[in-house]
């Protein structure tokens, strides 16, 4: 099965808005910290999905964002997800309570110490290091262990 999704790291004052996924019982991201975003609806572009999902999860309307990369997740148990990765530094509105978990502004340097996916550590570093658009492929073993990664078609150390 293939899925299309967006993920956004909204930045303010050296912090990213993070979502601690705690509210859904059957959630592949249960108890993990991730950015905000979600799955495409019919006929949506990545930008349209991003803007809708950010509004639904946070209450914010994005006013400045950048498409940073495409991340291909191979789960190891039959699911492949193509995730459009964004950063944002402009928004309006008031933060709302999210029905998927708790939203918290987290210092960017603290994020790697939180319970996050191993592959997320790779693309979070890429977001800090480069402004170039990238393609990242992350392969998991079906049991949440990252077994390989490729950046722009070339294997990288994990």
PDB file of N, CA, C and O in Angstrom, residues 114-141:
ATOM      1  N   UNK A 114      14.276  13.530  22.300  1.00  0.00           N
ATOM      2  CA  UNK A 114      12.902  13.076  22.504  1.00  0.00           C
ATOM      3  C   UNK A 114      12.685  11.733  21.807  1.00  0.00           C
ATOM      4  O   UNK A 114      13.463  11.352  20.933  1.00  0.00           O
ATOM      5  N   UNK A 115      11.617  11.029  22.156  1.00  0.00           N
ATOM      6  CA  UNK A 115      11.293   9.794  21.428  1.00  0.00           C
ATOM      7  C   UNK A 115      10.807  10.139  20.009  1.00  0.00           C
ATOM      8  O   UNK A 115       9.653  10.528  19.822  1.00  0.00           O
ATOM      9  N   UNK A 116      11.732  10.067  19.044  1.00  0.00           N
ATOM     10  CA  UNK A 116      11.410  10.318  17.645  1.00  0.00           C
ATOM     11  C   UNK A 116      11.920   9.130  16.828  1.00  0.00           C
ATOM     12  O   UNK A 116      12.739   8.341  17.291  1.00  0.00           O
ATOM     13  N   UNK A 117      11.443   9.032  15.603  1.00  0.00           N
ATOM     14  CA  UNK A 117      11.921   7.989  14.696  1.00  0.00           C
ATOM     15  C   UNK A 117      13.394   8.227  14.368  1.00  0.00           C
ATOM     16  O   UNK A 117      13.830   9.364  14.243  1.00  0.00           O
ATOM     17  N   UNK A 118      14.153   7.144  14.210  1.00  0.00           N
ATOM     18  CA  UNK A 118      15.577   7.269  13.860  1.00  0.00           C
ATOM     19  C   UNK A 118      15.758   8.024  12.546  1.00  0.00           C
ATOM     20  O   UNK A 118      16.655   8.843  12.404  1.00  0.00           O
ATOM     21  N   UNK A 119      14.895   7.755  11.576  1.00  0.00           N
ATOM     22  CA  UNK A 119      14.983   8.450  10.298  1.00  0.00           C
ATOM     23  C   UNK A 119      14.701   9.941  10.413  1.00  0.00           C
ATOM     24  O   UNK A 119      15.257  10.744   9.660  1.00  0.00           O
ATOM     25  N   UNK A 120      13.848  10.320  11.377  1.00  0.00           N
ATOM     26  CA  UNK A 120      13.556  11.740  11.587  1.00  0.00           C
ATOM     27  C   UNK A 120      14.820  12.498  11.978  1.00  0.00           C
ATOM     28  O   UNK A 120      14.999  13.658  11.604  1.00  0.00           O
ATOM     29  N   UNK A 121      15.698  11.846  12.712  1.00  0.00           N
ATOM     30  CA  UNK A 121      16.957  12.494  13.108  1.00  0.00           C
ATOM     31  C   UNK A 121      17.765  12.881  11.867  1.00  0.00           C
ATOM     32  O   UNK A 121      18.406  13.925  11.842  1.00  0.00           O
ATOM     33  N   UNK A 122      17.705  12.038  10.840  1.00  0.00           N
ATOM     34  CA  UNK A 122      18.446  12.322   9.604  1.00  0.00           C
ATOM     35  C   UNK A 122      17.858  13.552   8.916  1.00  0.00           C
ATOM     36  O   UNK A 122      18.573  14.491   8.581  1.00  0.00           O
ATOM     37  N   UNK A 123      16.543  13.560   8.707  1.00  0.00           N
ATOM     38  CA  UNK A 123      16.016  14.713   7.968  1.00  0.00           C
ATOM     39  C   UNK A 123      15.981  15.977   8.806  1.00  0.00           C
ATOM     40  O   UNK A 123      16.104  17.075   8.267  1.00  0.00           O
ATOM     41  N   UNK A 124      15.907  15.873  10.116  1.00  0.00           N
ATOM     42  CA  UNK A 124      16.015  17.078  10.950  1.00  0.00           C
ATOM     43  C   UNK A 124      17.410  17.697  10.824  1.00  0.00           C
ATOM     44  O   UNK A 124      17.547  18.916  10.765  1.00  0.00           O
ATOM     45  N   UNK A 125      18.446  16.854  10.754  1.00  0.00           N
ATOM     46  CA  UNK A 125      19.807  17.370  10.524  1.00  0.00           C
ATOM     47  C   UNK A 125      19.907  18.028   9.154  1.00  0.00           C
ATOM     48  O   UNK A 125      20.516  19.088   8.998  1.00  0.00           O
ATOM     49  N   UNK A 126      19.299  17.400   8.139  1.00  0.00           N
ATOM     50  CA  UNK A 126      19.321  17.981   6.793  1.00  0.00           C
ATOM     51  C   UNK A 126      18.614  19.336   6.768  1.00  0.00           C
ATOM     52  O   UNK A 126      19.059  20.252   6.072  1.00  0.00           O
ATOM     53  N   UNK A 127      17.548  19.473   7.506  1.00  0.00           N
ATOM     54  CA  UNK A 127      16.843  20.757   7.558  1.00  0.00           C
ATOM     55  C   UNK A 127      17.737  21.851   8.136  1.00  0.00           C
ATOM     56  O   UNK A 127      17.666  23.001   7.705  1.00  0.00           O
ATOM     57  N   UNK A 128      18.578  21.491   9.097  1.00  0.00           N
ATOM     58  CA  UNK A 128      19.498  22.470   9.693  1.00  0.00           C
ATOM     59  C   UNK A 128      20.675  22.782   8.774  1.00  0.00           C
ATOM     60  O   UNK A 128      21.149  23.909   8.731  1.00  0.00           O
ATOM     61  N   UNK A 129      21.159  21.764   8.039  1.00  0.00           N
ATOM     62  CA  UNK A 129      22.405  21.888   7.292  1.00  0.00           C
ATOM     63  C   UNK A 129      22.259  22.489   5.900  1.00  0.00           C
ATOM     64  O   UNK A 129      23.215  23.054   5.384  1.00  0.00           O
ATOM     65  N   UNK A 130      21.122  22.318   5.259  1.00  0.00           N
ATOM     66  CA  UNK A 130      21.029  22.703   3.850  1.00  0.00           C
ATOM     67  C   UNK A 130      19.681  23.323   3.521  1.00  0.00           C
ATOM     68  O   UNK A 130      18.687  23.006   4.154  1.00  0.00           O
ATOM     69  N   UNK A 131      19.687  24.176   2.529  1.00  0.00           N
ATOM     70  CA  UNK A 131      18.447  24.738   2.004  1.00  0.00           C
ATOM     71  C   UNK A 131      18.101  24.073   0.674  1.00  0.00           C
ATOM     72  O   UNK A 131      17.115  24.390   0.038  1.00  0.00           O
ATOM     73  N   UNK A 132      18.934  23.143   0.225  1.00  0.00           N
ATOM     74  CA  UNK A 132      18.694  22.438  -1.030  1.00  0.00           C
ATOM     75  C   UNK A 132      17.542  21.447  -0.859  1.00  0.00           C
ATOM     76  O   UNK A 132      17.410  20.805   0.182  1.00  0.00           O
ATOM     77  N   UNK A 133      16.719  21.296  -1.900  1.00  0.00           N
ATOM     78  CA  UNK A 133      15.667  20.285  -1.915  1.00  0.00           C
ATOM     79  C   UNK A 133      16.336  18.916  -1.943  1.00  0.00           C
ATOM     80  O   UNK A 133      17.310  18.711  -2.654  1.00  0.00           O
ATOM     81  N   UNK A 134      15.833  17.970  -1.157  1.00  0.00           N
ATOM     82  CA  UNK A 134      16.459  16.650  -1.111  1.00  0.00           C
ATOM     83  C   UNK A 134      15.419  15.542  -1.185  1.00  0.00           C
ATOM     84  O   UNK A 134      14.239  15.749  -0.906  1.00  0.00           O
ATOM     85  N   UNK A 135      15.914  14.375  -1.561  1.00  0.00           N
ATOM     86  CA  UNK A 135      15.123  13.149  -1.557  1.00  0.00           C
ATOM     87  C   UNK A 135      15.806  12.191  -0.590  1.00  0.00           C
ATOM     88  O   UNK A 135      16.994  11.893  -0.735  1.00  0.00           O
ATOM     89  N   UNK A 136      15.053  11.735   0.399  1.00  0.00           N
ATOM     90  CA  UNK A 136      15.589  10.830   1.420  1.00  0.00           C
ATOM     91  C   UNK A 136      14.734   9.574   1.449  1.00  0.00           C
ATOM     92  O   UNK A 136      13.507   9.655   1.535  1.00  0.00           O
ATOM     93  N   UNK A 137      15.385   8.418   1.354  1.00  0.00           N
ATOM     94  CA  UNK A 137      14.683   7.142   1.449  1.00  0.00           C
ATOM     95  C   UNK A 137      15.091   6.475   2.753  1.00  0.00           C
ATOM     96  O   UNK A 137      16.290   6.317   3.034  1.00  0.00           O
ATOM     97  N   UNK A 138      14.088   6.112   3.542  1.00  0.00           N
ATOM     98  CA  UNK A 138      14.309   5.467   4.835  1.00  0.00           C
ATOM     99  C   UNK A 138      13.654   4.096   4.813  1.00  0.00           C
ATOM    100  O   UNK A 138      12.454   3.991   4.527  1.00  0.00           O
ATOM    101  N   UNK A 139      14.431   3.057   5.123  1.00  0.00           N
ATOM    102  CA  UNK A 139      13.912   1.692   5.105  1.00  0.00           C
ATOM    103  C   UNK A 139      13.954   1.131   6.518  1.00  0.00           C
ATOM    104  O   UNK A 139      15.021   1.076   7.149  1.00  0.00           O
ATOM    105  N   UNK A 140      12.776   0.714   6.987  1.00  0.00           N
ATOM    106  CA  UNK A 140      12.637   0.114   8.319  1.00  0.00           C
ATOM    107  C   UNK A 140      12.414  -1.384   8.188  1.00  0.00           C
ATOM    108  O   UNK A 140      12.052  -1.883   7.122  1.00  0.00           O
ATOM    109  N   UNK A 141      12.606  -2.104   9.295  1.00  0.00           N
ATOM    110  CA  UNK A 141      12.529  -3.565   9.282  1.00  0.00           C
ATOM    111  C   UNK A 141      11.149  -4.123   9.623  1.00  0.00           C
ATOM    112  O   UNK A 141      10.984  -5.322   9.773  1.00  0.00           O
TER     113      UNK A 141
END
